[in-house]
Every structure is written in C-alpha cells, then in structure tokens.
Short mmCIF file of C-alpha atoms in Angstrom, two decimals:
data_model
loop_
_atom_site.label_atom_id
_atom_site.label_comp_id
_atom_site.label_asym_id
_atom_site.label_seq_id
_atom_site.Cartn_x
_atom_site.Cartn_y
_atom_site.Cartn_z
CA MET A 28 -0.04 0.09 0.08
CA ASP A 29 1.65 3.26 -1.58
CA ILE A 30 0.58 6.57 0.81
CA THR A 31 -3.01 7.12 -1.60
CA SER A 32 -4.48 4.28 -0.75
CA ILE A 33 -3.38 4.39 2.70
CA LYS A 34 -4.93 8.09 2.67
CA SER A 35 -7.98 6.30 1.78
CA VAL A 36 -8.67 3.69 3.41
CA LEU A 37 -7.94 5.82 7.29
CA HIS A 38 -10.46 8.60 5.80
CA ASN A 39 -13.12 5.75 5.47
CA LEU A 40 -11.98 4.27 8.86
CA SER A 41 -12.19 7.55 10.37
CA LYS A 42 -15.74 7.83 8.94
CA ASN A 43 -17.00 4.97 10.49
CA ILE A 44 -14.87 3.21 13.57
CA LEU A 45 -14.88 6.73 15.17
CA PRO A 46 -14.45 6.19 18.55
CA SER A 47 -15.54 2.27 18.69
CA ARG A 48 -15.01 -0.28 21.43
CA PHE A 49 -11.45 -2.31 21.03
CA GLU A 50 -13.04 -5.41 21.34
CA THR A 51 -10.77 -8.32 20.83
CA ALA A 52 -7.45 -9.17 19.17
CA GLN A 53 -5.67 -12.14 16.92
CA GLN A 54 -2.78 -13.15 15.01
CA PRO A 55 -3.46 -15.43 11.78
CA GLU A 56 -0.14 -14.77 11.15
CA SER A 57 4.23 -13.92 12.50
CA ASN A 58 3.43 -10.60 11.22
CA THR A 59 -0.54 -9.61 10.80
CA ILE A 60 -3.18 -9.39 13.32
CA GLN A 61 -6.46 -8.55 13.53
CA LEU A 62 -8.39 -6.31 15.57
CA CYS A 63 -11.79 -5.85 16.41
CA PHE A 64 -13.76 -3.00 17.46
CA ARG A 65 -17.52 -2.73 18.46
CA GLY A 66 -19.79 0.32 17.35
CA VAL A 67 -23.74 0.77 18.68
CA ASP A 68 -24.82 -1.66 16.04
CA PHE A 69 -21.89 -2.67 14.28
CA HIS A 70 -18.69 -4.96 14.70
CA PHE A 71 -15.92 -4.01 12.40
CA TRP A 72 -12.33 -5.94 11.68
CA LEU A 73 -9.96 -4.65 10.37
CA GLU A 74 -6.11 -7.11 9.83
CA VAL A 75 -2.61 -5.06 9.63
CA SER A 76 0.48 -7.25 8.04
CA TRP A 77 4.05 -5.72 8.57
CA HIS A 78 5.13 -8.28 5.39
CA GLY A 79 7.82 -7.08 3.88
CA GLU A 80 6.48 -7.64 0.92
CA SER A 81 2.99 -7.09 1.64
CA PRO A 82 2.48 -4.80 4.84
CA ARG A 83 -1.28 -3.16 4.72
CA ILE A 84 -4.09 -1.81 6.78
CA LEU A 85 -7.71 -3.56 5.80
CA LYS A 86 -11.52 -4.23 6.86
CA ILE A 87 -12.06 -7.94 6.63
CA LYS A 88 -14.43 -9.81 7.09
CA LYS A 89 -14.76 -12.22 10.29
CA PRO A 90 -12.19 -14.06 10.62
CA GLU A 91 -12.31 -17.70 11.94
CA LYS A 92 -11.43 -18.17 15.38
CA ILE A 93 -7.68 -18.87 15.73
CA GLY A 94 -6.98 -21.20 18.64
CA ARG A 95 -3.88 -21.04 19.30
CA GLU A 96 -2.93 -17.74 20.94
CA SER A 97 -0.02 -15.53 20.52
CA THR A 98 2.15 -13.44 22.98
CA LEU A 99 1.22 -10.42 20.62
CA SER A 100 -2.41 -10.83 20.11
CA LYS A 101 -2.36 -11.62 24.06
CA GLN A 102 -0.90 -8.27 24.74
CA ILE A 103 -3.12 -6.40 23.13
CA ARG A 104 -6.31 -7.80 24.00
CA TYR A 105 -5.67 -8.03 27.61
CA GLY A 106 -4.04 -4.60 27.95
CA LEU A 107 -6.88 -2.86 25.43
CA LYS A 108 -9.79 -4.34 26.77
CA TYR A 109 -12.75 -2.08 27.28
CA MET A 110 -11.02 0.60 25.74
CA ALA A 111 -12.44 3.11 23.16
CA LEU A 112 -10.41 3.80 19.88
CA ILE A 113 -10.71 7.88 19.96
CA SER A 114 -8.02 9.20 16.97
CA ILE A 115 -6.79 8.06 14.04
CA GLN A 116 -3.35 10.13 12.91
CA GLN A 117 -1.19 9.87 9.64
CA ASP A 118 1.18 12.77 9.08
CA ASN A 119 1.81 13.72 6.31
CA PHE A 120 3.59 11.20 3.43
CA GLU A 121 4.54 9.49 5.80
CA ARG A 122 3.03 5.42 5.72
CA VAL A 123 2.71 5.30 9.43
CA ILE A 124 -0.94 5.01 11.25
CA LYS A 125 -1.69 5.78 14.96
CA PHE A 126 -4.49 4.91 17.24
CA GLY A 127 -5.41 6.42 20.40
CA PHE A 128 -7.15 4.47 22.70
CA ALA A 129 -9.22 5.64 25.97
CA LYS A 130 -11.21 4.41 28.77
CA LYS A 131 -14.19 6.43 27.39
CA PRO A 132 -14.08 8.99 24.62
CA GLY A 133 -13.45 12.17 25.60
CA ASP A 134 -11.02 10.88 28.47
CA GLU A 135 -7.16 11.67 27.60
CA ILE A 136 -5.39 9.35 25.42
CA SER A 137 -3.14 5.96 27.49
CA LYS A 138 -2.30 3.96 25.18
CA TYR A 139 -1.27 3.57 21.31
CA LEU A 140 -1.87 0.68 18.73
CA ILE A 141 0.76 1.95 15.62
CA PHE A 142 1.67 0.97 11.75
CA GLU A 143 4.37 1.60 9.89
CA LEU A 144 3.43 -0.10 7.00
CA MET A 145 7.23 0.51 5.15
CA GLY A 146 8.03 -1.86 3.06
CA LYS A 147 11.03 -4.26 5.13
CA HIS A 148 10.59 -1.75 7.84
CA SER A 149 7.02 -2.51 8.28
CA ASN A 150 6.72 -2.65 11.85
CA ILE A 151 4.03 -2.55 14.72
CA PHE A 152 3.97 -1.20 18.25
CA TYR A 153 1.64 -1.42 21.19
CA LEU A 154 2.32 1.18 23.84
CA ASP A 155 1.70 2.68 26.94
CA LYS A 156 0.86 6.23 27.94
CA ARG A 157 4.51 7.57 27.90
CA LYS A 158 5.26 5.87 24.48
CA LYS A 159 7.06 3.24 26.66
CA ILE A 160 7.05 -0.23 24.44
CA ILE A 161 5.00 -2.61 25.86
CA ALA A 162 4.70 -4.77 23.21
CA VAL A 163 6.77 -5.50 19.20
CA GLY A 164 6.00 -6.73 15.91
CA LYS A 165 9.35 -7.30 15.44
CA GLN A 166 12.43 -6.57 17.53
CA LEU A 167 15.30 -5.28 16.01
CA ASN A 168 18.72 -4.96 18.56
CA PRO A 169 22.37 -2.67 17.43
CA ASN A 170 23.01 -5.09 15.42
CA GLN A 171 20.78 -4.97 12.79
CA SER A 172 19.51 -1.51 12.63
CA SER A 173 22.53 1.85 12.90
CA PHE A 174 19.79 4.04 12.89
CA ARG A 175 17.15 2.59 16.25
CA THR A 176 17.32 -0.08 18.70
CA ILE A 177 13.29 -1.23 18.79
CA SER A 178 12.96 -3.36 21.91
CA THR A 179 9.75 -3.90 24.56
CA GLY A 180 10.52 -1.74 27.72
CA SER A 181 12.35 0.97 25.65
CA ILE A 182 10.63 4.14 24.38
CA TYR A 183 9.29 4.52 21.22
CA SER A 184 11.02 6.60 18.70
CA GLU A 185 9.37 7.82 14.82
CA PRO A 186 11.13 6.08 11.87
CA PRO A 187 14.37 7.86 10.53
CA ILE A 188 13.04 11.44 8.32
CA ASN A 189 12.47 11.05 5.44
CA LEU A 190 14.72 13.32 3.19
CA LYS A 191 12.60 13.70 -0.15
CA LYS A 192 10.94 16.84 -0.95
CA LYS A 193 7.57 17.21 -0.29
CA PRO A 194 4.97 18.22 -3.09
CA THR A 195 3.32 21.51 -2.80
CA LYS A 196 0.55 22.66 -5.39
CA ASN A 197 2.41 26.51 -5.52
CA GLU A 198 5.49 24.91 -6.68
CA SER A 199 6.10 26.29 -10.05
CA TYR A 200 7.12 24.32 -13.28
CA LYS A 201 10.22 25.52 -13.45
CA SER A 202 11.93 24.45 -9.62
CA TRP A 203 10.00 21.43 -10.20
CA LYS A 204 11.23 20.32 -13.83
CA GLN A 205 14.94 21.23 -12.18
CA SER A 206 14.63 18.82 -8.66
CA ILE A 207 13.61 15.52 -11.12
CA SER A 208 16.04 16.37 -13.74
CA THR A 209 19.32 15.82 -10.91
CA VAL A 210 20.06 12.44 -11.79
CA SER A 211 19.29 11.41 -15.90
CA GLU A 212 17.42 8.73 -15.28
CA SER A 213 13.92 7.47 -16.47
CA LEU A 214 11.11 9.40 -15.64
CA ARG A 215 9.08 6.89 -13.18
CA ASN A 216 12.39 6.42 -11.18
CA CYS A 217 13.06 10.25 -11.16
CA LEU A 218 9.51 11.25 -9.68
CA ILE A 219 9.92 8.60 -7.02
CA ASN A 220 13.79 9.01 -6.09
CA THR A 221 12.69 13.67 -5.89
CA TYR A 222 9.56 13.35 -3.97
CA GLN A 223 7.95 11.27 -1.04
CA GLY A 224 4.62 9.90 -1.32
CA VAL A 225 5.29 8.95 -4.56
CA SER A 226 5.17 4.82 -5.71
CA PRO A 227 5.23 3.16 -8.93
CA ILE A 228 1.84 2.33 -8.92
CA LEU A 229 1.25 6.74 -8.79
CA THR A 230 3.73 6.93 -11.59
CA LYS A 231 1.67 4.78 -13.79
CA GLN A 232 -1.63 7.21 -12.77
CA LEU A 233 -0.07 9.63 -13.89
CA GLU A 234 0.91 7.93 -17.34
CA VAL A 235 -2.85 7.89 -17.50
CA PHE A 236 -3.93 10.58 -16.12
CA SER A 237 -1.93 12.60 -18.63
CA ASN A 238 -3.11 10.34 -21.61
CA LEU A 239 0.60 9.28 -22.10
CA SER A 240 0.05 5.99 -20.89
CA GLY A 241 0.58 4.70 -25.14
CA THR A 242 4.38 6.51 -24.96
CA GLU A 243 5.48 4.49 -21.83
CA ILE A 244 6.75 7.97 -20.61
CA MET A 245 7.92 6.87 -17.09
CA ASN A 246 10.36 4.42 -18.56
CA LYS A 247 12.09 6.81 -20.73
CA ASN A 248 15.31 8.47 -19.85
CA ILE A 249 14.19 12.59 -19.01
CA ASP A 250 16.06 14.03 -20.79
CA CYS A 251 14.78 11.79 -23.99
CA ILE A 252 10.91 13.55 -22.70
CA SER A 253 9.59 16.82 -24.59
CA GLU A 254 9.08 19.94 -23.06
CA SER A 255 4.82 19.83 -23.89
CA ASN A 256 5.09 15.65 -22.03
CA LEU A 257 7.00 16.62 -19.57
CA LYS A 258 4.14 19.50 -18.81
CA GLU A 259 1.72 17.34 -19.21
CA ILE A 260 3.40 15.16 -16.08
CA PHE A 261 3.28 17.72 -14.36
CA LYS A 262 -0.02 19.63 -14.62
CA SER A 263 -1.43 15.70 -13.67
#
C-alpha cells in the first residue's frame, strides 16, 4: 500500500469506527494481526500486516477464530480490554498510522497502537501513554539497525526522517523540472527518488491521467522527454 491508498483507507475508517470499543485481537500469522472494534450497531474487523512484501491495513470479514494465541495478541487484547478507540492519525506523507485509545471518549489517550507500513521496515507497536513499548511485532537490536533499536521496555522513537522533497501544489514547473532532473534516469525513478509519497503505481496513474500511457513515458530517460509531455505530467 502506498500513501495514497493508506490515506483513502484511513479516511474511511475515521468516518466509520471513531469512536468504537476495542473487542478483541488475534494473530493468524507471525506478521499479521486482526482487530475487532464494536460500535453501537456494528462489529468492524480490521487486518494489519507488517509483512515486508505486502504491508497493509484493511477492513475484512469476520475471520475464523484462532485457537492458539500469540503473545502479541494476548498483550493487546488484555491491555486494550474495554478501551475506546478515539483517534486515528497519519501525518503528511509518512506511512505511519497511530491509533489512540482511552478509557472512554473524551478522556486522555493512555494506550497506542502504531503501524509502520514501510516495505521491509514495516512493524507494529503497542505503547503505553508515555510511548514505552509494551509489545512489538519484530524487535531490532543495534546489530540489525544503525538507525534505532526496537525492544520492549524502550521508548518508541519515530522512523528516520524522510529526506525527499514534500510535494506542494504551489511549486512552479521550473522548480519541479529542476528537482527531478538532477540525475539522468527514467522519469519514474526521477519522481520516486525526488518526492515523498510517490510510488510506482502512482507514476502509472500519472501517465494514464496525462493521456501518455501509450508512449510509456515513465520508462523514458528524462533527458529524452519533450517539454510539452513533461508539462502534462507536471499538470497531472
């Protein structure tokens, strides 16, 4: 899931499950958790996976009950029992989703579930109100990561800062072209490597919306693309 699809899913979730009561959790696979929320007249099942090949968050039908419990699902289920999901946050172009829980709507957030859906670096965190890690999908010691250590009992820290440019509607064509033309490579790679929030599927959509899909413009070297075609991509 890229940032576009994540924002779409979260928009839908915020409309449909805020606020709601946490019901239960189960873990069908080592890198996937299923969460159930209850509203006045609905049950809502959510599946979150931090699998490196297919990290995702989506609504699912009621799954089969898992007989054997995992430690992670036990900790989440007992820790969030009777608590209310009162906030869903996701900032800018980061694929980091924060669920905030309180004893009841209107109270201060006292527990968090954080989902980092960032390819091979994806993970899930269960935190207390001080952001201390109670449980985590996968732990990382200093030998495995030079950016941050992830272990139960430590304080949660945000992922490393994304150094790519943030897209803005106010940027001029001249500035945009200059930014993506730093390295001579395919237009697809120029866009992905320059701007936050740009995924391979989004570049394909830009190609289609610009009526240039027949030219396979995204595969062309940026130095070989006409000014008029580049302006159509910029406009899209």
